[in-house]
PDB file of C-alpha atoms in Angstrom:
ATOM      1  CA  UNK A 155       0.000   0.000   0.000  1.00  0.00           C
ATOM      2  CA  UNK A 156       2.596   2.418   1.053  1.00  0.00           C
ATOM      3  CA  UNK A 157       4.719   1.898  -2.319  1.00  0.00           C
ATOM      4  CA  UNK A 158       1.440   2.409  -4.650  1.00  0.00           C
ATOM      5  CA  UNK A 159       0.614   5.985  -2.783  1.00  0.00           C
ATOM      6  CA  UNK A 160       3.644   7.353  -2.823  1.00  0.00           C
ATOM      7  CA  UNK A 161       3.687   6.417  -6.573  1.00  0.00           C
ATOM      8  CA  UNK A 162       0.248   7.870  -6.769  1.00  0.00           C
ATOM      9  CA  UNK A 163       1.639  11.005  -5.304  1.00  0.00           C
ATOM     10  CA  UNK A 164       3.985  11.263  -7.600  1.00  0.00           C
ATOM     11  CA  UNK A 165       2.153  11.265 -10.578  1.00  0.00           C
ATOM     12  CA  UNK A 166      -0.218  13.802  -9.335  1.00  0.00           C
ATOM     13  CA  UNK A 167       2.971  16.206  -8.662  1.00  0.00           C
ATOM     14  CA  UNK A 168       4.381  15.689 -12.110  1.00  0.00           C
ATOM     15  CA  UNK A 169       1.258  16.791 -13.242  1.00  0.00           C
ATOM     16  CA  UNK A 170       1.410  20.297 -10.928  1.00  0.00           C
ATOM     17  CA  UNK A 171       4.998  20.725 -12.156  1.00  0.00           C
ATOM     18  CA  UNK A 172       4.289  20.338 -15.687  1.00  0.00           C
ATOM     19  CA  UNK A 173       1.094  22.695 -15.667  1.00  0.00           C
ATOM     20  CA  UNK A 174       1.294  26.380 -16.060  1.00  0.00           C
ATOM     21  CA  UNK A 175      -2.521  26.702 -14.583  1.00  0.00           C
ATOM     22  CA  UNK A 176      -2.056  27.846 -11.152  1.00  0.00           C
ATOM     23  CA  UNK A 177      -6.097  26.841 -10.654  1.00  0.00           C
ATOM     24  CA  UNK A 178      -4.384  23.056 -11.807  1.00  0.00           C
ATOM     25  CA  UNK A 179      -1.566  23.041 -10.017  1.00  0.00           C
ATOM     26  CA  UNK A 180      -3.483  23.598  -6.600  1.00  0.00           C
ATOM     27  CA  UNK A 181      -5.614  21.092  -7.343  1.00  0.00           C
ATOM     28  CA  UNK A 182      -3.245  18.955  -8.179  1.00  0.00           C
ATOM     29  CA  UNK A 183      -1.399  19.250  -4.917  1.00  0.00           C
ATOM     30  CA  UNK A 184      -4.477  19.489  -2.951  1.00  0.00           C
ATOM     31  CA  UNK A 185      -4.848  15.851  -4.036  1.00  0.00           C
ATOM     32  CA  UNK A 186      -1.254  14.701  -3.173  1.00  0.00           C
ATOM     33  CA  UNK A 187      -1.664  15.920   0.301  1.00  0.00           C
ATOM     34  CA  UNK A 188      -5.291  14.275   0.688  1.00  0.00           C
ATOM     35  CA  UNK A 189      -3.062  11.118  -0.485  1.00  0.00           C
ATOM     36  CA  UNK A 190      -0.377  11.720   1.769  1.00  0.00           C
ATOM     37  CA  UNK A 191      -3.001  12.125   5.431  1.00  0.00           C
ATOM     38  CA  UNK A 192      -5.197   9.345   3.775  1.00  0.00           C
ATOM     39  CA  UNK A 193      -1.496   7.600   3.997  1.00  0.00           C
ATOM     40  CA  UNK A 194      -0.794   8.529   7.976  1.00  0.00           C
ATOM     41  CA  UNK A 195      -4.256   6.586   8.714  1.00  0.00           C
ATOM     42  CA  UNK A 196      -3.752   3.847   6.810  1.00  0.00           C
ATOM     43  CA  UNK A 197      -0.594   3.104   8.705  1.00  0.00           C
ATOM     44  CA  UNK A 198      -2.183   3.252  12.015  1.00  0.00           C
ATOM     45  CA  UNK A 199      -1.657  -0.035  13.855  1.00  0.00           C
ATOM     46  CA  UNK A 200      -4.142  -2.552  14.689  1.00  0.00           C
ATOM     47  CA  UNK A 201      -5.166  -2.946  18.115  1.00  0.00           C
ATOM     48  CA  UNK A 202      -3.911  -5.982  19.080  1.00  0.00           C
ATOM     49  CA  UNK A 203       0.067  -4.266  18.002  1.00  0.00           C
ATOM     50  CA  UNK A 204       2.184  -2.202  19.928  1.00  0.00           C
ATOM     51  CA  UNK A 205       4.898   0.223  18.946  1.00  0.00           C
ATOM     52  CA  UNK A 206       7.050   2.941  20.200  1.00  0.00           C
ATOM     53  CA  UNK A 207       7.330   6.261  19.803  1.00  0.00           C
ATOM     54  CA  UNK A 208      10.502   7.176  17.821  1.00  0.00           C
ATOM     55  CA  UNK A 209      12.658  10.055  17.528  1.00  0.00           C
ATOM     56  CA  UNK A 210      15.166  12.302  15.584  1.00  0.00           C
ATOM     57  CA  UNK A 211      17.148  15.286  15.668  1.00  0.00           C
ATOM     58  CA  UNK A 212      17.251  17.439  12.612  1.00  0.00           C
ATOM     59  CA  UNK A 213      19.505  20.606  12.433  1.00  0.00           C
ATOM     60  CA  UNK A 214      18.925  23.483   9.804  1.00  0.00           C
ATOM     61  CA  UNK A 215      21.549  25.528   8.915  1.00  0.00           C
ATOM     62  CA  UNK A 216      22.386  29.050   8.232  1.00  0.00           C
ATOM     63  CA  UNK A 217      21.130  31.415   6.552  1.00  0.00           C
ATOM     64  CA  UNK A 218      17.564  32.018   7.767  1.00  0.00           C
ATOM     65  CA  UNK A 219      18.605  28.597  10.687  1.00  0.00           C
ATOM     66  CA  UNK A 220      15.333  29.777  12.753  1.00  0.00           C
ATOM     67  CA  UNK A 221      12.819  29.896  10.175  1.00  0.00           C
ATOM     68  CA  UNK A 222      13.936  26.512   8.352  1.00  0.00           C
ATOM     69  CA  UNK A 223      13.215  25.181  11.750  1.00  0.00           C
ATOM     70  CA  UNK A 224       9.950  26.768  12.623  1.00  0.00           C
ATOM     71  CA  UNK A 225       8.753  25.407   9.224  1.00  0.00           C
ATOM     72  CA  UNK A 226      10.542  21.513   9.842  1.00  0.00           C
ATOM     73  CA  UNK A 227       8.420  21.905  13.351  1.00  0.00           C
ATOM     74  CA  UNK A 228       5.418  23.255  12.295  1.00  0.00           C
ATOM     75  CA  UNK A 229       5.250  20.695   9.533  1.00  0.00           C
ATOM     76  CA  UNK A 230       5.838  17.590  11.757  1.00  0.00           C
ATOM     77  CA  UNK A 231       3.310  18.894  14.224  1.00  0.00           C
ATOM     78  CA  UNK A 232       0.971  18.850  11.432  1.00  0.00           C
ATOM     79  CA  UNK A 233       1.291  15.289  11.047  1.00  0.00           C
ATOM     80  CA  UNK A 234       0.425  14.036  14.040  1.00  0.00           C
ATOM     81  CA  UNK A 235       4.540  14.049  15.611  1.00  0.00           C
ATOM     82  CA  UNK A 236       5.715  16.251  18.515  1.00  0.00           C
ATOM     83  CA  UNK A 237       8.410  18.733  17.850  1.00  0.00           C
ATOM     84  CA  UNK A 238      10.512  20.681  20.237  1.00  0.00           C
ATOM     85  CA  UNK A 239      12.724  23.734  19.016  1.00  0.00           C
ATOM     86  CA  UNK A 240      16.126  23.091  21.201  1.00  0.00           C
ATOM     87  CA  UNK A 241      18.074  25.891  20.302  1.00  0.00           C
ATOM     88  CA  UNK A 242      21.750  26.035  18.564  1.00  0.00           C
ATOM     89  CA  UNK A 243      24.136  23.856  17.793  1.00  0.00           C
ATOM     90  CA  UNK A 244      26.267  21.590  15.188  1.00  0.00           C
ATOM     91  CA  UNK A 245      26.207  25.010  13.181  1.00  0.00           C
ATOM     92  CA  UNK A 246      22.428  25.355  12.977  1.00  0.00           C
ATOM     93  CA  UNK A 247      19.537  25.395  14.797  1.00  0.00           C
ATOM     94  CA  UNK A 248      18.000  22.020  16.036  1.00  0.00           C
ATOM     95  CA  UNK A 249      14.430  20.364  16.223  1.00  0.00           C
ATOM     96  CA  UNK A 250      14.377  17.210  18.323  1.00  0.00           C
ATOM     97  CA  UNK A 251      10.926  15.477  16.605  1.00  0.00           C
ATOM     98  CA  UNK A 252       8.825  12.613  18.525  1.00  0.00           C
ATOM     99  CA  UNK A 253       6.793  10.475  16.676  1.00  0.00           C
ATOM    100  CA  UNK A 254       5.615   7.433  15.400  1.00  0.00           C
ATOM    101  CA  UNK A 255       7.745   6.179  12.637  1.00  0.00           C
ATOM    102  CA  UNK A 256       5.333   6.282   9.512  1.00  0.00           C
ATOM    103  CA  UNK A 257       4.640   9.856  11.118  1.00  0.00           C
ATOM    104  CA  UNK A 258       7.917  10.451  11.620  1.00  0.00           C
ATOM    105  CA  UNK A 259       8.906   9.568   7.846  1.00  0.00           C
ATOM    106  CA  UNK A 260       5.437  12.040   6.349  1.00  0.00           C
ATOM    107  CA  UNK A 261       6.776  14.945   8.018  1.00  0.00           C
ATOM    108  CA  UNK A 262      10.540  13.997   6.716  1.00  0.00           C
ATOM    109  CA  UNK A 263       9.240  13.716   2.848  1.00  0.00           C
ATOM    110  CA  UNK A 264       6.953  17.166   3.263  1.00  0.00           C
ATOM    111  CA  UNK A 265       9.705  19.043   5.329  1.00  0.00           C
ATOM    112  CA  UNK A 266      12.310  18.040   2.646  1.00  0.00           C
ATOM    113  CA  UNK A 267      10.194  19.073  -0.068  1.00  0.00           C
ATOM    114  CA  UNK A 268       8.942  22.310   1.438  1.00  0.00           C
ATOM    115  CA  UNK A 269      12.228  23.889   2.896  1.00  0.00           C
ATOM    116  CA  UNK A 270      13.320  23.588  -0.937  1.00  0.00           C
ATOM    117  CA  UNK A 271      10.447  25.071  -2.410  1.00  0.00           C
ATOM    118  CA  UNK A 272      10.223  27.713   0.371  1.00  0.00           C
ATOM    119  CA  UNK A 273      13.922  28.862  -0.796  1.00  0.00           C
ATOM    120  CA  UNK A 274      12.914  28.851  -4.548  1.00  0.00           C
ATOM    121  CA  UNK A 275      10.323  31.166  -3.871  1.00  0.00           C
ATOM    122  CA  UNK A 276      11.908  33.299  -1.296  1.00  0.00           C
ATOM    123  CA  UNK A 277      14.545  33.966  -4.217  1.00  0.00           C
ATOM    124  CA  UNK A 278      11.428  35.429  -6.164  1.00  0.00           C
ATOM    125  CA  UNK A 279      10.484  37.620  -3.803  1.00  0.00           C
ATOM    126  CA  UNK A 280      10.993  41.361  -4.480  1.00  0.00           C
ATOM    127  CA  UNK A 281      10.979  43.120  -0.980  1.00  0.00           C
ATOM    128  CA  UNK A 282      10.946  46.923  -0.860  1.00  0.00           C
ATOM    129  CA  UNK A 283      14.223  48.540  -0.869  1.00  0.00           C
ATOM    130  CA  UNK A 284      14.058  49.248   2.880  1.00  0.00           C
ATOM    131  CA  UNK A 285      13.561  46.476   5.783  1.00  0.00           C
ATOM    132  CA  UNK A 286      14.381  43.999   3.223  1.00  0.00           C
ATOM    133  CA  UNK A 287      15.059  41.177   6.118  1.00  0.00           C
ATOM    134  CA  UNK A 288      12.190  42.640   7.996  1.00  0.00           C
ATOM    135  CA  UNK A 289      10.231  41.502   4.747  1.00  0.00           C
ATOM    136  CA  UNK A 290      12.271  37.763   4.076  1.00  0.00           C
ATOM    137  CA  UNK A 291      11.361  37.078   7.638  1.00  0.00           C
ATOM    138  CA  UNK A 292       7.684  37.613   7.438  1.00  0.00           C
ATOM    139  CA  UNK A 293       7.441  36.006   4.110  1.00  0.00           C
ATOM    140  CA  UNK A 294       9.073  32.551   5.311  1.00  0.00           C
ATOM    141  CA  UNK A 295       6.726  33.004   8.921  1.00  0.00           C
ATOM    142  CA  UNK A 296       3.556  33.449   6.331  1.00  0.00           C
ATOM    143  CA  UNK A 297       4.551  30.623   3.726  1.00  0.00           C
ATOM    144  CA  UNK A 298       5.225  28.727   6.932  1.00  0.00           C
ATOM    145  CA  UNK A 299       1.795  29.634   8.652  1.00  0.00           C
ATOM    146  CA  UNK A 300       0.023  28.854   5.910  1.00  0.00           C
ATOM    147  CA  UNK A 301       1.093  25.416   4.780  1.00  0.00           C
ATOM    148  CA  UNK A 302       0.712  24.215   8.496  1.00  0.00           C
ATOM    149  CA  UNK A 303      -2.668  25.261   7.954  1.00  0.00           C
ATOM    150  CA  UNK A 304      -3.443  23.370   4.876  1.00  0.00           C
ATOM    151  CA  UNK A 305      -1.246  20.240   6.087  1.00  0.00           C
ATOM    152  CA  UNK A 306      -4.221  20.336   9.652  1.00  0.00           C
ATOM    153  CA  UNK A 307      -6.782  20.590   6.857  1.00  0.00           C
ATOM    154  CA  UNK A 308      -5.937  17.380   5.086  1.00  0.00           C
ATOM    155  CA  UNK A 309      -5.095  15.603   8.064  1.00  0.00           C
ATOM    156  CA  UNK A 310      -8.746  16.417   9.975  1.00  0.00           C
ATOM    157  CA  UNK A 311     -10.524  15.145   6.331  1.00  0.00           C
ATOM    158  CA  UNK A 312      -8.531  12.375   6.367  1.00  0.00           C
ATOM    159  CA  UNK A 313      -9.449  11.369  10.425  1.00  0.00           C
ATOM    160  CA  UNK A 314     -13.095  12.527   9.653  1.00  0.00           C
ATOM    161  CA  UNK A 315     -13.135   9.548   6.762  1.00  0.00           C
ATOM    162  CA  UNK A 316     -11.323   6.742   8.540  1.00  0.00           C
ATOM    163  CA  UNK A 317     -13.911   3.700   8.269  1.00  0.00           C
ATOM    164  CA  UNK A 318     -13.001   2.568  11.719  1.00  0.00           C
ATOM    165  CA  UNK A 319     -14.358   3.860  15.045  1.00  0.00           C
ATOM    166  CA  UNK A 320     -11.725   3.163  17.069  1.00  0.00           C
ATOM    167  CA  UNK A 321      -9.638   5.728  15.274  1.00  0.00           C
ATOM    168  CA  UNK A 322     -10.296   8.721  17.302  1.00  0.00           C
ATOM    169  CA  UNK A 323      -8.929   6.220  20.152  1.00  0.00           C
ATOM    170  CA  UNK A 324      -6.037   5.077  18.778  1.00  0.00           C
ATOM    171  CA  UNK A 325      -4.981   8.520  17.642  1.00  0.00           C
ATOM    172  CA  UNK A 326      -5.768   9.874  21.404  1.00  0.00           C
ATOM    173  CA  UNK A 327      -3.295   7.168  22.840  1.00  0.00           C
ATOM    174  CA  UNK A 328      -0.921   7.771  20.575  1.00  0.00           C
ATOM    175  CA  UNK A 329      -0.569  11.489  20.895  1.00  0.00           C
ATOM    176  CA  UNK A 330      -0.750  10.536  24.711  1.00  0.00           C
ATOM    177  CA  UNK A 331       2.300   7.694  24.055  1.00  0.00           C
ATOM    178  CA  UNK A 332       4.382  10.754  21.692  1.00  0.00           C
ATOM    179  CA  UNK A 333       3.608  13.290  25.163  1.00  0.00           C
ATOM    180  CA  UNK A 334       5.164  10.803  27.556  1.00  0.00           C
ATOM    181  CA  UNK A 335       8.510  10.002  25.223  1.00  0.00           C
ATOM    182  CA  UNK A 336       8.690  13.854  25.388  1.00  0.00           C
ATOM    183  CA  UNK A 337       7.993  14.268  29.124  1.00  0.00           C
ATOM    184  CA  UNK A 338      10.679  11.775  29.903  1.00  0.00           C
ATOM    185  CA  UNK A 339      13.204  13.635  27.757  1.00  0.00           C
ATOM    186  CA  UNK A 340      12.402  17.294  28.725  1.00  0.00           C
ATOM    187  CA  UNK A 341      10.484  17.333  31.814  1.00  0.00           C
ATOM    188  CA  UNK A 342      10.372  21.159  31.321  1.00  0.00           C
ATOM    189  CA  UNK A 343       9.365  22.974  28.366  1.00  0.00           C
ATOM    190  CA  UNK A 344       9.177  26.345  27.405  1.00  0.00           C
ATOM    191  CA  UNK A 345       6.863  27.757  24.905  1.00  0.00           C
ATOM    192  CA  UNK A 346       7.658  30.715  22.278  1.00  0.00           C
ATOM    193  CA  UNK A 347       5.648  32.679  19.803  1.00  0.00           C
ATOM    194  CA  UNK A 348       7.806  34.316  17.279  1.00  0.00           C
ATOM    195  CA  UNK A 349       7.139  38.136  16.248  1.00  0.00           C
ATOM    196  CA  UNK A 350       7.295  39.785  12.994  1.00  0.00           C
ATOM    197  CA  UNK A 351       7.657  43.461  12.158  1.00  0.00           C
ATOM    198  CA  UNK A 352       7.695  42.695   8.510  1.00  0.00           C
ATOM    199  CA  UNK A 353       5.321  43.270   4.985  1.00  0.00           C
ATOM    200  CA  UNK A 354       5.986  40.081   3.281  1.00  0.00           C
ATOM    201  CA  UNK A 355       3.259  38.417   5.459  1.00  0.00           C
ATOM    202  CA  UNK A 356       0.351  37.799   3.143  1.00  0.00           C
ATOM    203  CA  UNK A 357       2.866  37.516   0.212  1.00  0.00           C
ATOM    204  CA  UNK A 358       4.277  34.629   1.977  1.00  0.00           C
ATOM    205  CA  UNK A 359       0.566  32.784   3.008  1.00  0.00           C
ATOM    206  CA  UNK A 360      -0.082  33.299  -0.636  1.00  0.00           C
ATOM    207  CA  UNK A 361       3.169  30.905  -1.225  1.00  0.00           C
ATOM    208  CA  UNK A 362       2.330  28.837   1.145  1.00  0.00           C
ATOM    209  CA  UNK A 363      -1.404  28.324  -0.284  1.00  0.00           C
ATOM    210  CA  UNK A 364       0.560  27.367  -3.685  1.00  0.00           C
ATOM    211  CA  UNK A 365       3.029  24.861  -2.504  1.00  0.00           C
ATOM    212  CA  UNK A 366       3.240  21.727  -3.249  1.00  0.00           C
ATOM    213  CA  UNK A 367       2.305  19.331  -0.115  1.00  0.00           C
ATOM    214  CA  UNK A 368       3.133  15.742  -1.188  1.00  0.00           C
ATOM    215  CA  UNK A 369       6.427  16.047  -2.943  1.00  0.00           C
ATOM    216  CA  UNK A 370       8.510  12.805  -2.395  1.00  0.00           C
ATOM    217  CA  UNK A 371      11.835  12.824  -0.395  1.00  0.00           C
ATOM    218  CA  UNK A 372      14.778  14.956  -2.052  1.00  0.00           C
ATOM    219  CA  UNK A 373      18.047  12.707  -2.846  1.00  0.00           C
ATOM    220  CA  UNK A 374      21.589  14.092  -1.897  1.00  0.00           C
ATOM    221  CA  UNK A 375      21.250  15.889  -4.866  1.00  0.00           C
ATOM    222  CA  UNK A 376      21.967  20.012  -3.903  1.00  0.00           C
ATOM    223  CA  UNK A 377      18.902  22.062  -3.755  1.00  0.00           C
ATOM    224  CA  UNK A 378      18.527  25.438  -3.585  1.00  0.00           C
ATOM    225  CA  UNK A 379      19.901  27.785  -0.187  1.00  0.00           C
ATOM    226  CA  UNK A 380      17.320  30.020   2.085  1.00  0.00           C
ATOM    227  CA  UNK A 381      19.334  33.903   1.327  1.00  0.00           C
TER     228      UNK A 381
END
């Protein structure tokens, strides 16, 4: 099953790429993320199976270390996984992710994907000659904001159409397993809002609303560098 979705999904994004219709492309995408949630319930376990919570540390580096990570965190938290921001270190910052391992590999595949297309169109962006970081910040916060918001989306659809009853349950206990993995690791844990004094807001959601949300995992090819 997992093989023939991901295959799925990537048929659906080479048609987005290859389209010039931005109406297309969003529906096109729309459709690999729908595949991509529809994925995360399939590979819920059955009752009578028990796993545990994983983990993984991922570090993003400079330029623009903070955002990348806000966007790796915010994507993983979409997708059902627990992420905590835990400052510098190994020249970047770091995101120490929780989760259950099919969980843990959705938000890997998306995070990839995004942090890639999030530099492609940051290098598009043309910021008013004054506050010009002001306005790369709050494009990457809105671009950020905004495909956490359609990741929830596709995720809720995707709960709301699981066949099974006991899903709601399952899903409860694991988010309650992920909690305790984290508790026992960082028994305190300080929360952060970040602030933005920036225009590139709303120019950034508007990114965000375009992306593409079911891209497969980038090799070790190069991509593109956050400036």
């Amino acid at each position: 099953m997992r093989e023939r979705t991901l295959e799925r999904v990537r048929k659906l994004l080479a048609k987005a790429e290859r389209t010039d219709n931005e109406h297309e492309r969003a529906t096109f995408m729309a459709a690999a993320a729908s595949l991509m949630a529809k994925y995360g319930i399939d590979s819920l376990d059955p009752a009578d199976t028990r796993q545990t919570p994983g983990d993984r540390i991922v570090t993003m580096p400079n330029p623009w270390a903070r955002e990348k990570a806000r966007l790796v965190s915010l994507v993983a938290q979409a997708l059902r996984c627990r992420p905590l921001l835990i400052g510098r270190g190994d020249g970047g910052q770091r995101v120490h992710v929780f989760g259950f391992a099919a969980d843990l590999e959705r938000a890997d595949v998306l995070a990839t994907s995004l942090l890639l297309q999030m530099a492609t169109g940051l290098a598009r962006v043309r910021p008013p000659d004054t506050a010009i970081r002001a306005y790369r910040r709050s494009w990457l916060l809105g671009f950020t904001d905004e495909v956490y918001r359609l990741l929830r989306e596709a995720e809720t659809r995707a709960e709301e159409r699981a066949p099974a009853a006991s899903t709601a349950l399952v899903l409860a206990d694991r988010r309650a397993e992920v909690e305790r993995v984290v508790a026992a690791h960082y028994p305190r844990i300080r929360l952060s809002v970040p602030r933005t004094s920036g225009t590139g807001y709303r120019a950034g959601v508007e990114a965000g609303r375009r992306a593409d949300l079911g891209r497969t995992r980038v090799d070790t090819q190069p991509g593109r560098e956050l400036t």
